[in-house]
Short mmCIF file of C-alpha atoms and ligand atoms in Angstrom, two decimals:
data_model
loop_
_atom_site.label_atom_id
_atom_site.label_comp_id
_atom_site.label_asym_id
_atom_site.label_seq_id
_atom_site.Cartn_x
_atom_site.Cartn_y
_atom_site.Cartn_z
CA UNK A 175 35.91 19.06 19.06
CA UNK A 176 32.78 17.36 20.01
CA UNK A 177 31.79 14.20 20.11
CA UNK A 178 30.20 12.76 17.38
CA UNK A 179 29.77 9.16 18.65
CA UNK A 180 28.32 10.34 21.41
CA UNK A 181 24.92 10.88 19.54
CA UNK A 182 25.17 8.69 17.07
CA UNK A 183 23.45 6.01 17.19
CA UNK A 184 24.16 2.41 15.42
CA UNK A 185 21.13 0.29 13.68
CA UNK A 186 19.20 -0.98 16.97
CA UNK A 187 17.43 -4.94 16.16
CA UNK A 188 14.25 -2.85 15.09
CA UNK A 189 16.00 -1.94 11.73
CA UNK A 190 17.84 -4.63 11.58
CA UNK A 191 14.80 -6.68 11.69
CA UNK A 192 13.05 -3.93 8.68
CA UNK A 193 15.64 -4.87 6.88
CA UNK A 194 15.33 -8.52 7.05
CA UNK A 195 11.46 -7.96 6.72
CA UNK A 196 11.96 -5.86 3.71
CA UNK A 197 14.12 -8.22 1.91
CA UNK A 198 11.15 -10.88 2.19
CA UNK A 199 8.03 -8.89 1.42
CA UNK A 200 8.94 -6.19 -1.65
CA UNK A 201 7.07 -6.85 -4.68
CA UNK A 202 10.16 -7.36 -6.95
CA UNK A 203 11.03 -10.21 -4.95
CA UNK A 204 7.65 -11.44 -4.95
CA UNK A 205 8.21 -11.05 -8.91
CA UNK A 206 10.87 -13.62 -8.85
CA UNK A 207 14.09 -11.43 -9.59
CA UNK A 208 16.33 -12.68 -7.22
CA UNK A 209 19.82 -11.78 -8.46
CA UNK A 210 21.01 -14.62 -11.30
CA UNK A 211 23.98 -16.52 -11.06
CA UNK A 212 26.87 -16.71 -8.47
CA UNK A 213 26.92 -14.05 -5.93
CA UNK A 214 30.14 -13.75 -4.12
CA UNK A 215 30.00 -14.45 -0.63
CA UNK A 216 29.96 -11.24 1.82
CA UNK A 217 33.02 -12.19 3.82
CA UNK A 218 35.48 -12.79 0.36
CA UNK A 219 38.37 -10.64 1.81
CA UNK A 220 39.13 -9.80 -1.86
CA UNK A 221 35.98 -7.92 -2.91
CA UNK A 222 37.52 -4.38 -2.84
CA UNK A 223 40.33 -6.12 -5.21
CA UNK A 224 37.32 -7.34 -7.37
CA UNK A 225 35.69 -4.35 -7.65
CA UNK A 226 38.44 -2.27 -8.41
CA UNK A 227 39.86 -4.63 -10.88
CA UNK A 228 36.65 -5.36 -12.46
CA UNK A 229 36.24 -1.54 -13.35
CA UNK A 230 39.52 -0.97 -14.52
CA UNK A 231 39.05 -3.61 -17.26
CA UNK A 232 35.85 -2.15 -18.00
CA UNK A 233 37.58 1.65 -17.98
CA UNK A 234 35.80 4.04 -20.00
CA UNK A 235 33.22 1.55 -21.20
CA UNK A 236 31.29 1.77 -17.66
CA UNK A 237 30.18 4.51 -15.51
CA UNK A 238 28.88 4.01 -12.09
CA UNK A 239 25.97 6.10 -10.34
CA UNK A 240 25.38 5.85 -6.78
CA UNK A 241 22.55 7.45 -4.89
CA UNK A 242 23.28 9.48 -1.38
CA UNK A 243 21.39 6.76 0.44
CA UNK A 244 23.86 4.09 -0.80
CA UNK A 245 26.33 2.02 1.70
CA UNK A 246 29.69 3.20 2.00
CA UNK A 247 31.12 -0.06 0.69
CA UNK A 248 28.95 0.67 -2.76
CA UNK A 249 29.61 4.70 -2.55
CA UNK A 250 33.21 4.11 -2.88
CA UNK A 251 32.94 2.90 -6.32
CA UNK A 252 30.27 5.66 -7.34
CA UNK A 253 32.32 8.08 -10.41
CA UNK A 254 29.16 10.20 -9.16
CA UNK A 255 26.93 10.64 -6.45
CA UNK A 256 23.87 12.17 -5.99
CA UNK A 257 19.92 12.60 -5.86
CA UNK A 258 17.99 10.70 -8.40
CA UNK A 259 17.25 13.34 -10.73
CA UNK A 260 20.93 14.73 -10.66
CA UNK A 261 21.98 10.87 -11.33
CA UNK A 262 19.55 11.05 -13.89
CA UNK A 263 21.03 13.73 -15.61
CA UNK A 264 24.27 12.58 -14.89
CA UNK A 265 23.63 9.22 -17.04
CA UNK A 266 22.47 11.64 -19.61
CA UNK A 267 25.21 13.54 -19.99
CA UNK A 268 27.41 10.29 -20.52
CA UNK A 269 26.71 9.23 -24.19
CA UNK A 270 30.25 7.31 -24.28
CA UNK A 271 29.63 5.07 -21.35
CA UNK A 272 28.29 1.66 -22.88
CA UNK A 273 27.27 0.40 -19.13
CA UNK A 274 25.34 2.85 -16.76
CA UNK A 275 25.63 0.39 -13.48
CA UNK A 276 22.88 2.43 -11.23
CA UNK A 277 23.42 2.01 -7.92
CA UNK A 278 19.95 2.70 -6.44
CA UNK A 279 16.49 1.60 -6.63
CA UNK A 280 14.28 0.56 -9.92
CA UNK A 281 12.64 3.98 -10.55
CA UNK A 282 15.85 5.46 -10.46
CA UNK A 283 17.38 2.76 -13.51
CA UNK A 284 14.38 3.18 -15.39
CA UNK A 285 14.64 7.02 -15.37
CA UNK A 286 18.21 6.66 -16.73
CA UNK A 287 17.22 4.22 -19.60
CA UNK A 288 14.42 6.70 -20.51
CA UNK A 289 16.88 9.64 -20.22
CA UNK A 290 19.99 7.54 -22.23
CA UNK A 291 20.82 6.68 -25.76
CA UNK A 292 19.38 3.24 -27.14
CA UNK A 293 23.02 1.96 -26.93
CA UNK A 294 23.45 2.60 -23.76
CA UNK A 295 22.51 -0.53 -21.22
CA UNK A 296 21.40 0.41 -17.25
CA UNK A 297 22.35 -2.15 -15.28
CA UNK A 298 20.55 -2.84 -11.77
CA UNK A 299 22.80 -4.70 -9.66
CA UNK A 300 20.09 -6.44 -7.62
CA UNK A 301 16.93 -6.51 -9.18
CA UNK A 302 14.67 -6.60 -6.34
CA UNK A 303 16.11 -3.02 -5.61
CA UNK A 304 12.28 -1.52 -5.68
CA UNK A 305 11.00 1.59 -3.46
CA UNK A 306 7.90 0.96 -1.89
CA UNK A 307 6.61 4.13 -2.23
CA UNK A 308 6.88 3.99 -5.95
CA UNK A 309 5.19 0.44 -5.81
CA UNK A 310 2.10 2.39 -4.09
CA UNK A 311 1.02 3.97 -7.35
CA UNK A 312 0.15 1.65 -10.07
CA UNK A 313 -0.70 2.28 -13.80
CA UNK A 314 -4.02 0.56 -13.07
CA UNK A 315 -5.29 2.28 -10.35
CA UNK A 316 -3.93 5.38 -11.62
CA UNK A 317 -5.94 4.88 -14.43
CA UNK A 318 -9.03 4.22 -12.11
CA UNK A 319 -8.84 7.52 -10.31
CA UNK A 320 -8.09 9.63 -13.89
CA UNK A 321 -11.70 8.08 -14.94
CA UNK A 322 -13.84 8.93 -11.99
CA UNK A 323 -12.33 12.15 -11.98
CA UNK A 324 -13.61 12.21 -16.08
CA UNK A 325 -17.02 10.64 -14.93
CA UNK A 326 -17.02 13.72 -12.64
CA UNK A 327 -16.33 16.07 -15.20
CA UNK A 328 -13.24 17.73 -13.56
CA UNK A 329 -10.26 15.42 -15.13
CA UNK A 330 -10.02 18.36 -17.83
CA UNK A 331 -9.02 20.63 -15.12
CA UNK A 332 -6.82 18.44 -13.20
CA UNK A 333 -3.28 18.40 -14.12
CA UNK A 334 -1.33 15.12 -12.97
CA UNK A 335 2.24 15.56 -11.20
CA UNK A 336 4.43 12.62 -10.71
CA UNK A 337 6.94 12.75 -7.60
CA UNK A 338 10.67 11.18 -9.24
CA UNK A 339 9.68 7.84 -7.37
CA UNK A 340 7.26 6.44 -9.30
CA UNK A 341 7.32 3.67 -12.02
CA UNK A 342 8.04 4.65 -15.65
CA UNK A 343 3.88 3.35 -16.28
CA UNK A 344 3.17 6.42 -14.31
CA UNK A 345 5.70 9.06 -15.37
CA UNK A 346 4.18 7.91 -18.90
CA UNK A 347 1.09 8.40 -17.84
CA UNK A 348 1.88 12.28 -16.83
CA UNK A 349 3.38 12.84 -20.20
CA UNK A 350 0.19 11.46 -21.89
CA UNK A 351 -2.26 13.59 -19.91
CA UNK A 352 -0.02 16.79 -20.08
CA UNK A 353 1.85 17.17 -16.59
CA UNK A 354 5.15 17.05 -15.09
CA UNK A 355 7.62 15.23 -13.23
CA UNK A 356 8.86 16.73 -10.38
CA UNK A 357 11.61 15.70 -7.30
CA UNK A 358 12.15 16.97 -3.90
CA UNK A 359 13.96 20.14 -4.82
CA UNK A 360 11.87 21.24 -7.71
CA UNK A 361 8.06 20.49 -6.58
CA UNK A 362 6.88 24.04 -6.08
CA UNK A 363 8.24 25.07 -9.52
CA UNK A 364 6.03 21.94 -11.18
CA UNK A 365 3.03 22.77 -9.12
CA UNK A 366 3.17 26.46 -9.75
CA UNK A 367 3.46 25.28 -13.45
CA UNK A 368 0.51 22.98 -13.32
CA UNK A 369 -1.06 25.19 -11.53
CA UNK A 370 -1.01 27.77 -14.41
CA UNK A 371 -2.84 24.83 -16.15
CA UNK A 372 -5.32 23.68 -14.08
CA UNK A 373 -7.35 24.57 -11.06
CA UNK A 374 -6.69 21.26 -9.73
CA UNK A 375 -3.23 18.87 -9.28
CA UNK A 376 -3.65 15.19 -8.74
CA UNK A 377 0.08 14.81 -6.91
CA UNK A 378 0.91 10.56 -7.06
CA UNK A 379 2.30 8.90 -5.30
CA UNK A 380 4.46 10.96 -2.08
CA UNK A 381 1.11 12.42 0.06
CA UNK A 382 3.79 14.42 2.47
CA UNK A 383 5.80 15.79 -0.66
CA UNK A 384 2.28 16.97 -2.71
CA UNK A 385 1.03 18.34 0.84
CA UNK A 386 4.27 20.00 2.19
CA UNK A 387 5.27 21.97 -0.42
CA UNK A 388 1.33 23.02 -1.02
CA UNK A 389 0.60 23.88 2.08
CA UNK A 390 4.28 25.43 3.47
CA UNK A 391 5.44 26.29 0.08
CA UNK A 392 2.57 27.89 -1.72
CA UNK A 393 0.24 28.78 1.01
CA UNK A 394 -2.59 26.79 0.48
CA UNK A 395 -4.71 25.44 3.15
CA UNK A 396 -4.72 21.77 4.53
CA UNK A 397 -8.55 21.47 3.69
CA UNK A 398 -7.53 22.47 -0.03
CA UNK A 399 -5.83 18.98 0.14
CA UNK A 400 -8.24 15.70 0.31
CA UNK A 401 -6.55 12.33 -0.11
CA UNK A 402 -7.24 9.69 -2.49
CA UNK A 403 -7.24 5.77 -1.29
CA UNK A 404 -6.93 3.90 -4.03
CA UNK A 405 -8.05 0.87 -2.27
CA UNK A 406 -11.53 2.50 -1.93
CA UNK A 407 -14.17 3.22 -4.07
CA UNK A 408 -13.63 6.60 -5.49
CA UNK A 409 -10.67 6.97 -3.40
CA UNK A 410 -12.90 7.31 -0.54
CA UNK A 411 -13.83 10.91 -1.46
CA UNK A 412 -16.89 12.11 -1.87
CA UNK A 413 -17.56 13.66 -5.63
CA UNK A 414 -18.05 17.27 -3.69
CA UNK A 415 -14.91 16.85 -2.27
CA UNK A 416 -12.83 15.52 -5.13
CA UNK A 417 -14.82 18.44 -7.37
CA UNK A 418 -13.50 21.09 -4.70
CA UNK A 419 -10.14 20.30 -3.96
CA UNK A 420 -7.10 21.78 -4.94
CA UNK A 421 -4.80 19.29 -4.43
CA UNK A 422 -5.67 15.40 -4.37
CA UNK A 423 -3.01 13.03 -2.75
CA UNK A 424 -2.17 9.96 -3.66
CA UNK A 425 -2.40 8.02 -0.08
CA UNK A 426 1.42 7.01 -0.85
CA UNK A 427 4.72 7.27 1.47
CA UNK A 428 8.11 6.83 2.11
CA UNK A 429 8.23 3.78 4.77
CA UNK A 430 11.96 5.36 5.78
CA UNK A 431 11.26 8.98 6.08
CA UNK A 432 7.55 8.46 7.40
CA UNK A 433 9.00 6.87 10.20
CA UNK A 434 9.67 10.36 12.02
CA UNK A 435 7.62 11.49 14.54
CA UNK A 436 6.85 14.70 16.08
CA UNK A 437 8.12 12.74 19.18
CA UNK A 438 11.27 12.51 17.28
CA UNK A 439 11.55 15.81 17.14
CA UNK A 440 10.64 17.07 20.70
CA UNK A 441 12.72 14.61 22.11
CA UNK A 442 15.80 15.86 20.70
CA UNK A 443 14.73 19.14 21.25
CA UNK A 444 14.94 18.67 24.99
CA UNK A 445 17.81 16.01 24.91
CA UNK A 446 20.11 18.76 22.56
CA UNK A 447 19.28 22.13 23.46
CA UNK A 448 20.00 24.45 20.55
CA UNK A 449 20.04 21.37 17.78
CA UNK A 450 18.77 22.27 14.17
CA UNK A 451 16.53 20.10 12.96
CA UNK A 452 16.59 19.99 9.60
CA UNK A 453 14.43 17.16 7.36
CA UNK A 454 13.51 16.24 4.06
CA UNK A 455 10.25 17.15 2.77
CA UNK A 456 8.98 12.63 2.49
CA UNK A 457 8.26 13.27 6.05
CA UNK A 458 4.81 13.85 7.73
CA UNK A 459 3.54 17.58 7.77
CA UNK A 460 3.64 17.98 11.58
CA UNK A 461 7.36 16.79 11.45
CA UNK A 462 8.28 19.43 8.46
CA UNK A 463 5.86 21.95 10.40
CA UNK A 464 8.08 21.19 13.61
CA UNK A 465 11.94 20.97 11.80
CA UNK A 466 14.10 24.27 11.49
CA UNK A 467 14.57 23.77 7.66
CA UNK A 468 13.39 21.33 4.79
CA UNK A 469 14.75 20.15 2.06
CA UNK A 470 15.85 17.75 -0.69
CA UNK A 471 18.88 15.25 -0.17
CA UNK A 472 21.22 17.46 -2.23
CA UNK A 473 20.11 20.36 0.35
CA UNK A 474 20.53 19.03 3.65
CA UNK A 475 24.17 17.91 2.47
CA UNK A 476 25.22 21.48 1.33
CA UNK A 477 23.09 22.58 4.72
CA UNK A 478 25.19 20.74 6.86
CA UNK A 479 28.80 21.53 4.62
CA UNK A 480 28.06 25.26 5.05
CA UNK A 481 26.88 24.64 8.70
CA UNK A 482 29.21 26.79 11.10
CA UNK A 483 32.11 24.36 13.58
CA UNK A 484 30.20 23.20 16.61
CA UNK A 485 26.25 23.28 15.46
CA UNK A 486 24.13 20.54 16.21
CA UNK A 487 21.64 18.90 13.82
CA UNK A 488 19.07 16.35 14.19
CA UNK A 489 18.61 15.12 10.36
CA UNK A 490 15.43 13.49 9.30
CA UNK A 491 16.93 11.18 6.30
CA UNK A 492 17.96 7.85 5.37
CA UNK A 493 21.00 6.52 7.95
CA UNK A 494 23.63 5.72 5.41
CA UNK A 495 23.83 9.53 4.52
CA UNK A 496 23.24 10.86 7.63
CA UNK A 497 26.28 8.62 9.14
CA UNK A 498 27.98 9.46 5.78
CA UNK A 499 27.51 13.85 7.01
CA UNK A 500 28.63 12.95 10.35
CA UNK A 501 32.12 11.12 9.08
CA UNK A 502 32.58 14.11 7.00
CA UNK A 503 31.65 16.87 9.68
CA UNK A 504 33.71 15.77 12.91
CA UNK A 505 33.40 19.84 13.99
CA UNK A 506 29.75 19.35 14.10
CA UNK A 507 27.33 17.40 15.69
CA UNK A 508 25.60 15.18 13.53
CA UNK A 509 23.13 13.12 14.92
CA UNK A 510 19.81 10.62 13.15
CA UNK A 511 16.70 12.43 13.93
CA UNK A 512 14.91 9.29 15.72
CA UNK A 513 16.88 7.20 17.47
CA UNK A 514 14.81 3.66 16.11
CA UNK A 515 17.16 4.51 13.11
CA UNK A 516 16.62 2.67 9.84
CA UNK A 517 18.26 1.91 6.23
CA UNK A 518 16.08 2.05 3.12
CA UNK A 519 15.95 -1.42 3.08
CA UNK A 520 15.49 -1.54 -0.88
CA UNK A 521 18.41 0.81 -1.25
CA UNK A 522 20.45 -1.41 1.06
CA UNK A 523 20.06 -4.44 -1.49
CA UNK A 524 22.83 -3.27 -3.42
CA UNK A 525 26.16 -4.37 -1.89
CA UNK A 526 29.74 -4.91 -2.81
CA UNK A 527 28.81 -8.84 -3.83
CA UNK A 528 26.03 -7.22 -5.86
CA UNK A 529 28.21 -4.79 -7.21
CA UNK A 530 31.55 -6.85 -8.07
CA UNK A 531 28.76 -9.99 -9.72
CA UNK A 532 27.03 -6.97 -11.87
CA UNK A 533 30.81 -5.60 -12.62
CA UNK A 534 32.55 -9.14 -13.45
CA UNK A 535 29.61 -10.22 -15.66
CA UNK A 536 30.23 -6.96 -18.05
CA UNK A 537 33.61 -7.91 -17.94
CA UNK A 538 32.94 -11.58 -19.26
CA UNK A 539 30.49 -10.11 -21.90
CA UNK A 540 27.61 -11.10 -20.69
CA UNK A 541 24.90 -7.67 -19.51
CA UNK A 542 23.59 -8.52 -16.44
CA UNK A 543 19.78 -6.73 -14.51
CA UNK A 544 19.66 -4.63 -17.74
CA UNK A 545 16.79 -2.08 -17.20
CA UNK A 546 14.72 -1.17 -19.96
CA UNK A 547 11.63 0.52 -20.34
CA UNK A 548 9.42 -0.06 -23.77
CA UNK A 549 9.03 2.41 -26.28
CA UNK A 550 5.85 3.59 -25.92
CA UNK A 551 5.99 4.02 -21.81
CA UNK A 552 9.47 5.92 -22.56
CA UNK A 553 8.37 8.02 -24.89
CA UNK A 554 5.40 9.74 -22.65
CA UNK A 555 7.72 9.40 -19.50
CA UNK A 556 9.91 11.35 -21.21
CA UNK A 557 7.63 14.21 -22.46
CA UNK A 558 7.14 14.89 -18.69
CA UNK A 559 10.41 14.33 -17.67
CA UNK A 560 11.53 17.34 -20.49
CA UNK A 561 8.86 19.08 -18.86
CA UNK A 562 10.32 19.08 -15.56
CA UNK A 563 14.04 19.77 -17.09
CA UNK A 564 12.15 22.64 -18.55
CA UNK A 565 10.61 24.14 -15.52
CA UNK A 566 11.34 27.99 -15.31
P1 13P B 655 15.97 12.32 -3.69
O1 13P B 655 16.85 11.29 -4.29
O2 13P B 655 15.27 13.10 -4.76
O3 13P B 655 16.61 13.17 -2.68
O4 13P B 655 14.77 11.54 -2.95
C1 13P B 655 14.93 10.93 -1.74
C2 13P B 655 14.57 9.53 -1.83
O5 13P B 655 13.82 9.03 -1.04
C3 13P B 655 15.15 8.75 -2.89
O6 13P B 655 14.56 7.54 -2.92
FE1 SF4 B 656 11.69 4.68 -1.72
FE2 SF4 B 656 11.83 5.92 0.64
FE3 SF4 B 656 13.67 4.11 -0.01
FE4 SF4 B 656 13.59 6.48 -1.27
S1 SF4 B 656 14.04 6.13 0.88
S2 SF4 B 656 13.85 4.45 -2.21
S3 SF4 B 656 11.35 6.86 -1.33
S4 SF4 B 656 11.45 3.73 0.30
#
């Protein structure tokens, strides 16, 4: 058997100190959500106890969603796990639970609400669980671009795509000017789609995701891609080149996945001869252009189950799932892509005191972090959410 330990690599001070920085400087927190009420402390011996007792008494009344990128201590409390849209869907498909407790980031809750019943409550269990990707699109400077592109006369032939990880203001904003949501594993069957409706696709807000599965998916060129700043005027396009692109790009990214370097990937290259590198498509285009295979979350995991005893793979993801594949594959070896490894440090937010004060407050009657997204927003965020659940 080899040995899995000896590649893998624990959080080094660098993440350590991302996650510290990322617990001061998200926007949520900046909001003033810190989590209400009594927290218990990290160290109560009895939080398991709490946690399991706490759902019990809630029994069929609460159903639990945890994301792949979640911490073990969380996961093990998950009835499901998954990618966002699958949780999604899975919250969906669970009329009878009074409670969805989403274990995950903002975007993800607010996708639930939009997708659940009106008596159904999603419950965050830390508030200031954002993604700041999705906080690099907002409604207002969405708006912005969709009017210079009108004062240009080419926002009729531009059809807006929303990655999964954007705010419910701009999924609604799709579904009001006739596009589609999309998520990792489903991006070249929206853009082929809107595509078919325009001759242009304004992708918001992952640039990598929009230019990854264009270019290495559909075969376009990189200069059919121009990216739009929306801290510049006009995006910092010229109107030539926002008239003659194909694809713009929202100048968004993942701060986990863009992390990984082409240096990541020679490096393990030479340091594991014969490794797979395999990554998901939130990372740059020279890293996707370098890896052995691409794909969504839900992909690399059935990758690396189907992956043959003794294979080596260098995975370009967040570290809780990545360490979560290598527990579960001691025949192969598993190793983090770039050995400066690092949590989502929104993601990490939620944690067993998070998750036992969300769990004990439903049990005392009281709905704690509910999520809700108004009428209006939900209704449009939905129209392109169908759309996407309707993609051929
Ligand atoms: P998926 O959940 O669609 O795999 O996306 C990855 C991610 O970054 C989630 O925040
Ligand atoms: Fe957002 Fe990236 Fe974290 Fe996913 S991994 S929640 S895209 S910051």
């Amino acid at each position: 058997m080899l040995d899995v330990t000896s590649t893998w690599v624990e959080p080094s001070s660098t993440a350590t100190a991302l996650l510290l920085l990322g617990r001061g400087s998200d926007p949520a927190t900046e909001r003033g959500v810190e989590c209400p009420g009594e927290l218990p402390a990290p160290s109560d011996p009895d939080l398991v106890a709490r946690a399991t007792a706490a759902k019990a008494a809630l029994g069929e009344k609460v159903f639990v969603l945890g994301h792949h990128y979640q911490r073990d201590e969380v996961i093990q409390f998950a009835d499901v796990t998954g990618d966002s849209f699958k949780l999604a869907r899975e919250a969906a498909a669970r009329p009878d639970a009074e409670y969805i407790v989403f274990c995950g980031v903002h975007f993800m809750a607010e996708s639930a609400d939009i997708l659940t019943s009106d008596a159904q409550k999603v419950i965050l269990p830390d508030l200031a669980a954002g993604c700041s990707m999705a906080d690099m699109a907002v409604l207002s400077q969405v708006e912005t671009a969709w009017e210079t592109l009108a004062e240009l006369g080419v926002a009729a032939g531009t059809v807006p795509v929303t990655y999964m990880n954007s705010s419910a203001d701009i999924k609604g904003f799709v579904g009001r000017n006739g596009g589609v949501v999309c998520t990792s594993s489903n991006a070249e069957r929206a853009l082929t789609w809107a595509f078919e409706r325009g001759e242009r696709v304004l992708f918001l807000p992952d640039q990598h995701l929009g230019r990854n599965t264009a270019v290495l998916e559909m075969g376009f060129d990189l200069a059919d891609c121009v990216l739009y700043d929306p801290h510049k005027p006009g995006g910092g396009l010229t109107p030539e080149q926002l008239r003659d692109a194909r694809m713009i790009l929202w100048r968004g990214h993942c701060s986990v996945h863009g992390r990984f370097t082409l240096d990541s990937v020679d490096e393990v290259r030479e340091r594991v001869p014969g490794v797979n590198v395999l990554v998901h498509p939130e990372c740059r285009h020279e890293v996707v252009t370098a890896a052995d295979q691409v794909g969504s979350t839900e992909y690399i995991i059935k990758t690396i189950e189907a992956a043959p005893a003794g294979s080596a793979w260098a995975i370009g993801t967040e570290l809780n799932l990545v360490r979560r594949l290598a527990n579960a594959n001691p025949d192969k070896q598993i190793m983090f892509l770039d050995r400066a490894v690092c949590y989502c440090s929104t993601m990490n937010r939620i944690d067993l005191p998070h998750l036992v004060w969300a769990l004990e407050e439903l049990v005392a009657g009281r709905v704690p972090n509910q999520i809700t997204v108004d009428p209006a927003t939900a209704e449009h965020a939905r129209t392109a959410l169908d759309q996407m659940l309707a993609l051929p």
